[in-house]
Short mmCIF file of C-alpha atoms in Angstrom, two decimals:
data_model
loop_
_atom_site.label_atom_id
_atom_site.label_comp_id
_atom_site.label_asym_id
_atom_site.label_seq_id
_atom_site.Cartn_x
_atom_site.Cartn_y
_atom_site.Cartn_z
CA UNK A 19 109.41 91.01 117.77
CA UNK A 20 110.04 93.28 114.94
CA UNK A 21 107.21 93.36 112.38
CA UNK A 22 108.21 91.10 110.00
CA UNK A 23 107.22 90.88 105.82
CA UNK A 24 105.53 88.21 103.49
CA UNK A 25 106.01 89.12 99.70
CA UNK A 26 102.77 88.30 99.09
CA UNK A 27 99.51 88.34 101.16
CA UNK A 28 97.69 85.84 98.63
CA UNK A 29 100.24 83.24 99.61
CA UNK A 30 100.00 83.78 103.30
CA UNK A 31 97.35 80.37 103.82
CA UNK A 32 100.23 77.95 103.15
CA UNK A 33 99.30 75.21 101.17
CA UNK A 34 98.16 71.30 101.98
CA UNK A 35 96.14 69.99 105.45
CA UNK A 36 97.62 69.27 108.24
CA UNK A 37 100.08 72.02 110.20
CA UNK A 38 100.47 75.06 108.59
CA UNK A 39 103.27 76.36 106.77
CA UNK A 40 104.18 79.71 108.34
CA UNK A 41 104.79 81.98 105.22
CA UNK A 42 108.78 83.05 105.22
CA UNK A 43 109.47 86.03 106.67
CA UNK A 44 106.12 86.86 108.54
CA UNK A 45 108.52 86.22 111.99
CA UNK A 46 105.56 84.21 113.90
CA UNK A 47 105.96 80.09 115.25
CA UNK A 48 103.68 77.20 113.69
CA UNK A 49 101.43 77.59 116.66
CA UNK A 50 100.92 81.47 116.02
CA UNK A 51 100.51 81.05 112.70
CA UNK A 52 97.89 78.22 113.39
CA UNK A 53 95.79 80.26 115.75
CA UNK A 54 96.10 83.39 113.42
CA UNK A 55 95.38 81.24 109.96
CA UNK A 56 91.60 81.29 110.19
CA UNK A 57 92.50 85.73 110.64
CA UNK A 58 94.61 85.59 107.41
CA UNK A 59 92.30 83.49 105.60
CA UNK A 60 89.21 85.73 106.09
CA UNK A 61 90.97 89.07 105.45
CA UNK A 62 94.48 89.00 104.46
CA UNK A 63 93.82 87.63 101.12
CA UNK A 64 93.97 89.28 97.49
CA UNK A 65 93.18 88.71 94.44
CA UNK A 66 96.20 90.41 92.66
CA UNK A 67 96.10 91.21 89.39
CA UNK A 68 98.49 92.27 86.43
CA UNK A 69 100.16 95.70 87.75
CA UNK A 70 99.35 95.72 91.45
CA UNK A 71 101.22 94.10 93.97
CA UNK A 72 100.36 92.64 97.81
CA UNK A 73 101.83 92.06 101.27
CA UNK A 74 101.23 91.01 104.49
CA UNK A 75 103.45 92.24 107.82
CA UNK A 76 102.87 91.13 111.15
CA UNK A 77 103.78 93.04 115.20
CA UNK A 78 104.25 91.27 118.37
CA UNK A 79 102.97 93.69 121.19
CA UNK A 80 103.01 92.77 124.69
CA UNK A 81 99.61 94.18 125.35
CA UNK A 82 96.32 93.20 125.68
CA UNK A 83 94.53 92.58 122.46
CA UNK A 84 91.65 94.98 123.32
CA UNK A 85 93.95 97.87 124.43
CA UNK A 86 95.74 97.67 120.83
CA UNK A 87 92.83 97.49 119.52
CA UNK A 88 91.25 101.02 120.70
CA UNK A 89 93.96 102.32 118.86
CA UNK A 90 93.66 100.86 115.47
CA UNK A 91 90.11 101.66 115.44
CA UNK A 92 90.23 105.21 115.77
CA UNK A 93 89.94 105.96 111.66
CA UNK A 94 89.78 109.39 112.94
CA UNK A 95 93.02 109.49 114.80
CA UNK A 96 95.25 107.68 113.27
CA UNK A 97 98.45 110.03 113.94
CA UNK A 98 98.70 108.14 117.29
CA UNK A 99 100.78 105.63 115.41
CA UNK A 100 101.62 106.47 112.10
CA UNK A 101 104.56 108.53 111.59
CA UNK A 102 103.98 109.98 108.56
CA UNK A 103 100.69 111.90 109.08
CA UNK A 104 100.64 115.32 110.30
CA UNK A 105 96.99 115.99 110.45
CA UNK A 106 93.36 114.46 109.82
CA UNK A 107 89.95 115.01 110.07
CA UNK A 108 86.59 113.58 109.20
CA UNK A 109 84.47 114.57 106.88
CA UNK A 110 80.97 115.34 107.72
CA UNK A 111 78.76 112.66 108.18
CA UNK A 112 75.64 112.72 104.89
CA UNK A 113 74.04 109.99 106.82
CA UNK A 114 74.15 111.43 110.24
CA UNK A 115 70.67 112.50 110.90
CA UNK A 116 69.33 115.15 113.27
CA UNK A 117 70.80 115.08 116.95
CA UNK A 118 73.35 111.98 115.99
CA UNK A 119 77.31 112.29 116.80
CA UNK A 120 79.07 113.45 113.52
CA UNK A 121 82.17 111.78 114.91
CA UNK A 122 80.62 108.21 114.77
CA UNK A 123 82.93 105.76 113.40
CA UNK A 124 81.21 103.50 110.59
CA UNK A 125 82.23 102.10 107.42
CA UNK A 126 81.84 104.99 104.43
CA UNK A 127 83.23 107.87 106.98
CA UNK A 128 86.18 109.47 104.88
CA UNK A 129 88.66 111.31 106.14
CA UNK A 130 91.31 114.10 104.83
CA UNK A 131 95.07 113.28 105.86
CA UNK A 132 97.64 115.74 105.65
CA UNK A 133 101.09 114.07 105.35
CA UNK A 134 104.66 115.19 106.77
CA UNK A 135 107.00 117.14 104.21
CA UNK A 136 110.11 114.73 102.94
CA UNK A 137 107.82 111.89 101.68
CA UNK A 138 106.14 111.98 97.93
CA UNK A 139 102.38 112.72 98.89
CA UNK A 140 100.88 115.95 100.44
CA UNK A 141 97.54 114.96 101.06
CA UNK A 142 95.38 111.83 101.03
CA UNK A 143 91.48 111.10 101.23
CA UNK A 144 90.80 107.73 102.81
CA UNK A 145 87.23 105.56 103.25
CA UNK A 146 86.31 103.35 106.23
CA UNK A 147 85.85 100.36 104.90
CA UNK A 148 85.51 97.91 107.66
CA UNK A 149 85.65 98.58 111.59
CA UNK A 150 84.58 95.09 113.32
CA UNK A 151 85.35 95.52 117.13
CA UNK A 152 83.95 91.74 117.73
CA UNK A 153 86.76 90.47 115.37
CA UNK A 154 89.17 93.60 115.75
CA UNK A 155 88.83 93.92 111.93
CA UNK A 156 89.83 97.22 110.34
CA UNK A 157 90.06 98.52 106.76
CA UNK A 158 90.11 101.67 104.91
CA UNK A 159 91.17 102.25 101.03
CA UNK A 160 93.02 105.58 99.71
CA UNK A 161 90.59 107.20 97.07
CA UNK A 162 92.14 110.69 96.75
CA UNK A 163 94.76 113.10 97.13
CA UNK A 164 98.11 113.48 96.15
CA UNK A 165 100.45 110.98 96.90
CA UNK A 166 101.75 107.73 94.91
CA UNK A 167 99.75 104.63 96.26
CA UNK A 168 96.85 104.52 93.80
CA UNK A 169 94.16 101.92 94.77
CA UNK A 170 95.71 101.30 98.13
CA UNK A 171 93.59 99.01 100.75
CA UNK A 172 94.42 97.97 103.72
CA UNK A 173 93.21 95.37 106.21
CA UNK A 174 94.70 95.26 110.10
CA UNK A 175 93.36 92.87 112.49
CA UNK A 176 94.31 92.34 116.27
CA UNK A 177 94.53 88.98 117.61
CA UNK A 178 95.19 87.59 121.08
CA UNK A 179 97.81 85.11 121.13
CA UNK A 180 96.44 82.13 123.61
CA UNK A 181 99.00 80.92 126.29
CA UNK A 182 101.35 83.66 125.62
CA UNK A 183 100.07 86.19 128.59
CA UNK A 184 98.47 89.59 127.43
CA UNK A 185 99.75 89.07 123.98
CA UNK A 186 98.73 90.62 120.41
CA UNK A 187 99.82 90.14 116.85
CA UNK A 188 98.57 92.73 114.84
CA UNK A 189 98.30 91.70 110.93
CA UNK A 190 98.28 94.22 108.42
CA UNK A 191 98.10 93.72 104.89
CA UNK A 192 97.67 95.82 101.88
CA UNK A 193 96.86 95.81 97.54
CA UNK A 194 97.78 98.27 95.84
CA UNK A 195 98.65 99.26 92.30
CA UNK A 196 102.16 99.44 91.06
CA UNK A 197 102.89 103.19 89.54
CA UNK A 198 104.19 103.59 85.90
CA UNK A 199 107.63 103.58 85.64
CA UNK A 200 108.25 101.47 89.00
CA UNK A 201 108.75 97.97 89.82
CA UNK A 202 106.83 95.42 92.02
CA UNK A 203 109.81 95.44 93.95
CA UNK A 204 110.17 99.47 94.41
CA UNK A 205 106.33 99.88 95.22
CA UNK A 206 106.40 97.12 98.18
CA UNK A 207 109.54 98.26 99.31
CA UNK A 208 108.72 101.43 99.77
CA UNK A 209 104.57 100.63 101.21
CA UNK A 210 106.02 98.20 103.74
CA UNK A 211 108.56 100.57 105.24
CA UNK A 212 105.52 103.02 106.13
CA UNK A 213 104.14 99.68 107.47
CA UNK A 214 106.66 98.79 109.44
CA UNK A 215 107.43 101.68 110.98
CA UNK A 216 104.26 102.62 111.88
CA UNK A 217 103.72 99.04 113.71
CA UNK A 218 106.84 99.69 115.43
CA UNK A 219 105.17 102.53 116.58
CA UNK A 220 102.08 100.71 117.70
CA UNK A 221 103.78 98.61 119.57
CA UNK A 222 105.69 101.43 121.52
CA UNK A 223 102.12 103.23 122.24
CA UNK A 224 100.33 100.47 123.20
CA UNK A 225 102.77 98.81 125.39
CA UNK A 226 103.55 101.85 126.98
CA UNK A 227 99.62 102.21 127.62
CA UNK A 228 100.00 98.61 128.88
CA UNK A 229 102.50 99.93 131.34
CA UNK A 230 101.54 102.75 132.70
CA UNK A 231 97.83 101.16 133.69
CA UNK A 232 99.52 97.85 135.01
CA UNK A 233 98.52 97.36 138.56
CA UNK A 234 100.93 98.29 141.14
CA UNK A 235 103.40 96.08 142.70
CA UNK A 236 102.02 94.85 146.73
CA UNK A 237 104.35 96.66 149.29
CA UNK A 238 107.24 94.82 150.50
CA UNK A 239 106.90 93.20 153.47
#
């Protein structure tokens, strides 16, 4: 499955009781979408306001949940999958005290991208918000550097889809605010292409990962 848009996150709990609507365009069944809703409602939702805009993508990966899920979290790696980051490191830990591991991963941690040539931004400083391994909840917002998505947070969870073998559908959504001189339409356009492609690129890691730790086959008889 392709990762597949919703225009806007804030619509993505459908509306009424009784079987859920699947939000056009987010590619998943009713079932999926049922299992994932209680996902979407806790963290896929916005509150958008006048100038901002939301959306909501979702990527089928044949994979176990948990092994797409030790990538997502690493906030300190995250060139593993995204295309459009050259470099990154954290920034030293103020809370880490005496004989602790700088390179702990909790919510506040910032880190200092450096981004590919080609695309409008250079650089970009970026704050844990939210790294739940119980609920495979991640979330970081962009509050620095030079690039064009002002205000920009993100939320990705990982979700194992039930009767579906080692299945995942990774959610990601994002707000962000809509530069001067653009339109809505522009400034989603452009944030879900880096999306997508970099949970295309998920997908390829992780099932690869998948792949190359998969038991071998018995010998032939």
């Amino acid at each position: 499955m392709e990762p597949q848009q919703q225009p806007d996150a804030a619509a993505a709990a459908g509306a009424g009781a009784g079987e859920p609507e699947v939000p056009a365009g987010l590619g998943l069944t009713a079932a999926e979408y049922a299992q994932l809703r209680p996902t979407v409602e806790a963290y896929h939702l916005y509150a958008v306001g006048q100038g901002q805009c939301s959306s909501l993508l979702a990527q089928r990966i044949e994979a176990p949940a948990a092994a797409v899920w030790a990538i997502v979290r690493r906030f300190d790696c995250p060139q593993v999958y995204k295309h459009f980051i050259r470099n990154c490191a954290l920034r030293p830990d103020p809370n880490a005290g005496a004989g602790e591991d700088d390179g702990e991963l909790r919510p506040g941690r910032l880190r200092e991208v450096s981004v590919i040539s080609g695309l409008p931004a250079s650089t970009s400083t970026e704050r844990l918000d939210l790294l739940d391994d119980a609920r495979r909840a991640f979330g970081f917002t962009i509050i620095g550097g030079e690039h064009r998505l002002r205000n920009y947070r993100s939320v990705t969870t990982v979700s194992e889809i039930r009767a579906a073998g080692a299945a995942a559908v990774v959610l990601e959504s994002y707000i962000v605010d809509v530069p001067e001189g653009n339109s809505e339409e522009d400034t989603r356009l452009f944030a879900d292409t880096v999306v997508r492609l970099n949970l295309q690129k998920l997908k390829s890691v992780a099932e690869a990962n998948a792949a190359s730790n998969a038991p071998a086959p018995p010998p032939a008889e």
